[in-house]
Coordinates of N, CA, C and O in Angstrom, one line a residue:
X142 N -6.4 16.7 -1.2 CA -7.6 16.2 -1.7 C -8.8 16.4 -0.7 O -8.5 16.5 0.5
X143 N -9.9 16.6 -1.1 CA -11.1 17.2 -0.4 C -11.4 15.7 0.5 O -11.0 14.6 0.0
X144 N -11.8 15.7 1.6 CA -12.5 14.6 2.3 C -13.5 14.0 1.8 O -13.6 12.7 1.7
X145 N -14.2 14.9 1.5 CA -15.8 14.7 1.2 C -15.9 14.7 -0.2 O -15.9 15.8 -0.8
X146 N -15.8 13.1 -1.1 CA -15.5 13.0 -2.3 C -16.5 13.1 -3.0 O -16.4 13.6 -4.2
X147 N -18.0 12.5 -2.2 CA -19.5 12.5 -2.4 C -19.8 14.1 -2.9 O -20.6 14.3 -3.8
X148 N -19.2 15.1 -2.3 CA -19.6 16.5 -2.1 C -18.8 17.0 -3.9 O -19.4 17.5 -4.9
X149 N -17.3 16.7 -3.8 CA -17.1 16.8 -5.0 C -17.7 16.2 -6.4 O -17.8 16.6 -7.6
X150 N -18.0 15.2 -6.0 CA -18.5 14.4 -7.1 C -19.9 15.4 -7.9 O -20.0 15.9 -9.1
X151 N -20.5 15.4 -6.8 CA -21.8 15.9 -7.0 C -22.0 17.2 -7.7 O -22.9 17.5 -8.5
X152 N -20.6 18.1 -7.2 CA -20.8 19.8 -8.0 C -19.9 19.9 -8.8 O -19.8 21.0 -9.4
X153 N -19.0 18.9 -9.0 CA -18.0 19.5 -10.2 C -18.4 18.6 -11.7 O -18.6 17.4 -11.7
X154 N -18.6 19.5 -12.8 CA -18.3 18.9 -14.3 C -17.9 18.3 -14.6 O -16.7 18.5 -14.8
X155 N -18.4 17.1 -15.1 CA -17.5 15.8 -15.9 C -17.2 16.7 -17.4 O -18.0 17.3 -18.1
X156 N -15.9 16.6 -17.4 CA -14.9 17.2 -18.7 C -14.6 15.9 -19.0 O -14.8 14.9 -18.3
X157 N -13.7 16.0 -20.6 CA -12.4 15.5 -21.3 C -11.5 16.5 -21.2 O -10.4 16.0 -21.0
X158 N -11.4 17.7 -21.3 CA -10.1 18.4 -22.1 C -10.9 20.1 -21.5 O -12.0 20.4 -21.1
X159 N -9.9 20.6 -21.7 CA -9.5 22.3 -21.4 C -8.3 22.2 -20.5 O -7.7 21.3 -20.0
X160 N -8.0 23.8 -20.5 CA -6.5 23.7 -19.4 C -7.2 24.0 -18.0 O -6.6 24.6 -17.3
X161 N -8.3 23.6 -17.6 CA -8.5 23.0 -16.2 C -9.0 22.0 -15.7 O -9.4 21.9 -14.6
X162 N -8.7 20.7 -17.0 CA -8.7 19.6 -16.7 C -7.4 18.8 -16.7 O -6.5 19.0 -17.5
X163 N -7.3 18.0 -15.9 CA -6.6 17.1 -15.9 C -5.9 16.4 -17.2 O -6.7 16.2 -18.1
X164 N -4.5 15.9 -17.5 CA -4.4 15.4 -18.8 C -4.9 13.6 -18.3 O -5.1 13.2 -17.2
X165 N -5.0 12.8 -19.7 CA -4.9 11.4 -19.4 C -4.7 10.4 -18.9 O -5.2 9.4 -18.5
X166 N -3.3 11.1 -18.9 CA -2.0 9.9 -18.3 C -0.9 10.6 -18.0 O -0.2 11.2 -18.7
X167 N -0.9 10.4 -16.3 CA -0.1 11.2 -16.1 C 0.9 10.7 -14.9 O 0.5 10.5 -13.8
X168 N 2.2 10.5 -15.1 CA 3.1 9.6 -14.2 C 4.0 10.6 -12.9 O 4.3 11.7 -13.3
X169 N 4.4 10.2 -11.5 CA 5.1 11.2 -10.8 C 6.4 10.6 -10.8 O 7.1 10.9 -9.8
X170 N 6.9 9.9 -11.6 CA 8.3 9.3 -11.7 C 8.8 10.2 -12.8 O 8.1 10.4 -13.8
X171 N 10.3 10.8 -12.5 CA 10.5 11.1 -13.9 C 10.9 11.1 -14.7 O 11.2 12.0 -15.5
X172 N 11.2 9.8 -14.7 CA 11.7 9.0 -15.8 C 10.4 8.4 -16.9 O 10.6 7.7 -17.9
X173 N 9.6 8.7 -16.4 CA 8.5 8.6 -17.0 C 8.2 9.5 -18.3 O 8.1 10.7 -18.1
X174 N 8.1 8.9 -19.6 CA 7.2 9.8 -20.8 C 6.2 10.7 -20.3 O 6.3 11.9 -20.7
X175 N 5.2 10.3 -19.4 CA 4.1 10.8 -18.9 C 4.5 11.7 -17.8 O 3.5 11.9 -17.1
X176 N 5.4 12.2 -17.4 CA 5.8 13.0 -16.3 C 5.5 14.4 -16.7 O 6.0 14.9 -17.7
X177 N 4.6 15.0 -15.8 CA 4.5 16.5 -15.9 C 5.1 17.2 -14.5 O 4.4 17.3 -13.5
X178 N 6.3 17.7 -14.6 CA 6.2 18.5 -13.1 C 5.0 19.6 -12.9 O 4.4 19.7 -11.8
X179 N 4.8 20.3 -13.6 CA 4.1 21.8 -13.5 C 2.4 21.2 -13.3 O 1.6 21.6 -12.5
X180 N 2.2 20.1 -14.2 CA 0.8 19.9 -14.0 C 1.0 18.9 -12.2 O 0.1 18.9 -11.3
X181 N 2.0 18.4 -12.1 CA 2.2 17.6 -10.5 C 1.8 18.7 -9.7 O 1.0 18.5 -8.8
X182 N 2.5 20.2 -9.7 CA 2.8 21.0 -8.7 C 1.6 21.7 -8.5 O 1.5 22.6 -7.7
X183 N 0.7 21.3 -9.3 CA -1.2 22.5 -8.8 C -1.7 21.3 -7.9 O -2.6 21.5 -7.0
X184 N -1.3 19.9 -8.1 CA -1.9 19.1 -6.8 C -3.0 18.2 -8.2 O -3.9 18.6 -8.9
X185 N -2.5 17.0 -8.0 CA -4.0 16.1 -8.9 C -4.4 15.5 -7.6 O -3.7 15.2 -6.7
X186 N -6.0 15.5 -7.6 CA -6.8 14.5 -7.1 C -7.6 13.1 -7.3 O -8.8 13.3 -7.2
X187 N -7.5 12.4 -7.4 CA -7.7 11.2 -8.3 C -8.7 10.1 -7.5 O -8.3 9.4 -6.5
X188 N -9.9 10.2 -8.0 CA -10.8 8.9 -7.4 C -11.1 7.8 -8.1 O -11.8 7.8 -9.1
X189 N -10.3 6.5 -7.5 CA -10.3 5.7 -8.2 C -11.8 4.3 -7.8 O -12.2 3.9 -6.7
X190 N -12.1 4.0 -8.9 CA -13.6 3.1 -7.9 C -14.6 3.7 -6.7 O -15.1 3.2 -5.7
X191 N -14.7 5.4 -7.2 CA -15.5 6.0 -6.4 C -14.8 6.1 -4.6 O -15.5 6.4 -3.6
X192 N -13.0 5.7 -4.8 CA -12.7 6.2 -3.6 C -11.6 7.0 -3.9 O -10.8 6.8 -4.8
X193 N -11.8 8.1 -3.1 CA -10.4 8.9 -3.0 C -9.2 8.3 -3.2 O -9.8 7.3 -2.9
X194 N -8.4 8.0 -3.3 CA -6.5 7.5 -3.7 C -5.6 8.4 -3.5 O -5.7 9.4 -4.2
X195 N -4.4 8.1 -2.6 CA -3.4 9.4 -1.8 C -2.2 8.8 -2.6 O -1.2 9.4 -3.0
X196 N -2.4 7.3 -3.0 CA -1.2 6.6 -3.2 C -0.9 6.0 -4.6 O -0.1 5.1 -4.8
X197 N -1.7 6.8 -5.5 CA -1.3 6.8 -6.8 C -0.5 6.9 -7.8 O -0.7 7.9 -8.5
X198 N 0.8 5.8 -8.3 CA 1.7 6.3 -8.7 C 2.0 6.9 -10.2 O 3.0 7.5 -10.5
X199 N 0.6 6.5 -11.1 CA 0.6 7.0 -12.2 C -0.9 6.6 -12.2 O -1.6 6.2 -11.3
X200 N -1.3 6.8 -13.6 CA -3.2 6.9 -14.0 C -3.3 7.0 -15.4 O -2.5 7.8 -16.0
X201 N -4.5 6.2 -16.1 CA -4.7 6.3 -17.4 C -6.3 6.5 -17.3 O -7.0 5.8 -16.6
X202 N -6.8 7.9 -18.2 CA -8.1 7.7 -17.6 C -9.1 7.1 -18.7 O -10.3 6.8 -18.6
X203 N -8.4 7.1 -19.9 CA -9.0 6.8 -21.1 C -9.0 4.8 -21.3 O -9.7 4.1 -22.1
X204 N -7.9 4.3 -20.2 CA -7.9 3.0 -20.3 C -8.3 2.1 -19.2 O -8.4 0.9 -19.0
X205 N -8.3 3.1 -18.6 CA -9.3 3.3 -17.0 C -8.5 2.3 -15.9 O -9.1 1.4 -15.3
X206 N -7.4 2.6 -15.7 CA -6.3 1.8 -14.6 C -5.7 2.8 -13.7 O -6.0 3.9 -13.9
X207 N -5.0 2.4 -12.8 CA -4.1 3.1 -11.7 C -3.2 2.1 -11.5 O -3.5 0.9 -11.5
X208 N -1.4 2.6 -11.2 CA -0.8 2.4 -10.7 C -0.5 2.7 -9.4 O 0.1 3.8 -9.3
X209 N -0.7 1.7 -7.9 CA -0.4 2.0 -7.2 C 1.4 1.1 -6.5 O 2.0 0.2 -7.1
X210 N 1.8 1.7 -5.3 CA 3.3 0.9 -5.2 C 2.5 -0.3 -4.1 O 1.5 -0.3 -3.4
X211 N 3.4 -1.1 -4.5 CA 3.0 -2.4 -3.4 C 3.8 -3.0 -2.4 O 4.7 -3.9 -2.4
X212 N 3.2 -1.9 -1.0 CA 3.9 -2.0 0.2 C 5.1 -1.2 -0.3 O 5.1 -0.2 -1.0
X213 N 6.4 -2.0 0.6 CA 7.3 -1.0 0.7 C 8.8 -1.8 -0.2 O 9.9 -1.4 0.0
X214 N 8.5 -2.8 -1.2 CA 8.7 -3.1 -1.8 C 9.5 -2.9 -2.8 O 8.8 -2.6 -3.8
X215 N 11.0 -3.1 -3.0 CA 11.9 -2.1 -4.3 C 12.2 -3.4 -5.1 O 12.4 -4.6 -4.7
X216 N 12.2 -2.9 -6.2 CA 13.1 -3.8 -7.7 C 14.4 -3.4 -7.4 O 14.7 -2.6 -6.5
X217 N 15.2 -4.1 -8.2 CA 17.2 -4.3 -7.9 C 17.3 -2.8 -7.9 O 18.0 -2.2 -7.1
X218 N 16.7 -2.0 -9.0 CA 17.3 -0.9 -8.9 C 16.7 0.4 -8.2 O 16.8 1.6 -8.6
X219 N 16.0 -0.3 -7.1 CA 15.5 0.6 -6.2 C 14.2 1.4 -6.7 O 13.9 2.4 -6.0
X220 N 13.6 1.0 -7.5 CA 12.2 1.6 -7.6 C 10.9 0.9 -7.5 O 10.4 0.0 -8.3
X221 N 10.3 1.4 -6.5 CA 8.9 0.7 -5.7 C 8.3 -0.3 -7.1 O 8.1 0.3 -8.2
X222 N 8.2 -1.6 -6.9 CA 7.0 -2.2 -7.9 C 5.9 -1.4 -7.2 O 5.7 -0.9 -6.1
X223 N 5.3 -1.5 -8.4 CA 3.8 -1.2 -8.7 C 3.1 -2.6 -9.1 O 3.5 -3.7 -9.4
X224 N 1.4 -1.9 -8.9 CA 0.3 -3.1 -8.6 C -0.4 -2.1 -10.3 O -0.6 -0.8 -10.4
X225 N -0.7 -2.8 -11.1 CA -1.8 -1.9 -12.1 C -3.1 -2.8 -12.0 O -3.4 -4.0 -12.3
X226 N -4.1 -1.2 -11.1 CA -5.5 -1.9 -10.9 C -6.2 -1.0 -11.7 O -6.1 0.2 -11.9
X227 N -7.4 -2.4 -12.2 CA -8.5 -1.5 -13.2 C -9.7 -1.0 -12.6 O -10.1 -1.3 -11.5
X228 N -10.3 -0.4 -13.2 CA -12.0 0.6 -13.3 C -11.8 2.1 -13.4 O -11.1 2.8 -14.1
X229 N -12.6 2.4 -12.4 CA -13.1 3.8 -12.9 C -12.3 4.8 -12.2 O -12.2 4.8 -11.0
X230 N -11.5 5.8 -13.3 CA -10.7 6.7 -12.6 C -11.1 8.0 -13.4 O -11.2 8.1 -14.6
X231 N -11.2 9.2 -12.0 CA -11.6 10.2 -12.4 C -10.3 11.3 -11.7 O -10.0 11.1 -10.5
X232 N -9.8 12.3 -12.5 CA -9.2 12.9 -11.9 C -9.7 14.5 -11.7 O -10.8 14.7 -12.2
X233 N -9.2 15.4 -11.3 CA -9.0 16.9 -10.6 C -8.0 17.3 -10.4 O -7.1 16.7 -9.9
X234 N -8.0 18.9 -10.8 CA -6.9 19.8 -10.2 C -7.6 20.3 -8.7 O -8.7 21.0 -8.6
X235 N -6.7 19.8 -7.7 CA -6.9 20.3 -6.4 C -6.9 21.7 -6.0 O -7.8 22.3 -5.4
X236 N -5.6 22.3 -6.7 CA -6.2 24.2 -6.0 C -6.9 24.8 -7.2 O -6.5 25.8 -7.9
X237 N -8.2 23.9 -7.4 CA -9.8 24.7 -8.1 C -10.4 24.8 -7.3 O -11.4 25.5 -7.6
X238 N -10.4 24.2 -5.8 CA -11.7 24.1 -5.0 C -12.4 23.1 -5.2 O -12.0 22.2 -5.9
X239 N -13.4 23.0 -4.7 CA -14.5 21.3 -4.6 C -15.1 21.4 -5.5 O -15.6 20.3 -5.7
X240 N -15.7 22.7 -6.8 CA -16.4 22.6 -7.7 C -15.0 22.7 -9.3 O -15.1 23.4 -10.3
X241 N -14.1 22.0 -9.0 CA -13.1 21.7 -9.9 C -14.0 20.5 -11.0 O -14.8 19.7 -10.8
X242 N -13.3 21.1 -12.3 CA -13.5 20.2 -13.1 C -13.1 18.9 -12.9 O -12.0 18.7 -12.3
X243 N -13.8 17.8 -13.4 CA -13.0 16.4 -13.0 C -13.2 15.6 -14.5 O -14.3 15.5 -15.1
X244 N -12.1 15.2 -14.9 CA -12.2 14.5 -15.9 C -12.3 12.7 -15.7 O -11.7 12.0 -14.9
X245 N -13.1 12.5 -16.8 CA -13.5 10.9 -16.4 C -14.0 10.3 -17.8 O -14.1 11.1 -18.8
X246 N -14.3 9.3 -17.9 CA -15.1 8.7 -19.2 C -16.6 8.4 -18.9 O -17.3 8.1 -19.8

């Protein structure tokens, strides 16, 4: 993810849809419905509340939440709980460069 989120914000396209935007919902568990490996492996970037986010475990952008894990924290059967926080999430494909499309509402 670029450092300088202000810098991407500023020069990339607010999109919905094409194959260089980001899908909706999109989970890195994959046991997950929403699991894409191929769309995981170009790199998503995801700014959630106008800050960058490294530790996002899934994302809805049409319902405007994130899943992050909370601490280091496992359920019985060993998978991190998750915290689901709301507002504004915008995502990016990382190897487009800083003027990548970013999808958002």
């Amino acid at each position: 993810m670029t450092e300088d989120a202000s810098a991407l914000e500023s020069t990339a396209p607010a999109t919905t849809a094409g194959p260089d935007v980001p899908p909706d919902h999109l989970a890195i568990n994959p046991r997950s419905p929403f699991f894409d490996a191929e769309k995981l492996r170009r790199g998503i970037g995801i700014r959630f509340k106008g800050t960058v986010r490294r530790n996002v475990e899934e994302y809805c952008i049409s319902e405007g939440w994130v899943r992050v894990q909370a601490g280091k924290t496992m359920d019985r059967k060993g998978n991190p709980l998750t915290l689901k926080l709301s507002g504004a999430v915008e995502a990016w494909y990382e190897d487009l460069g800083d003027d990548a499309p970013v999808a958002k509402l």
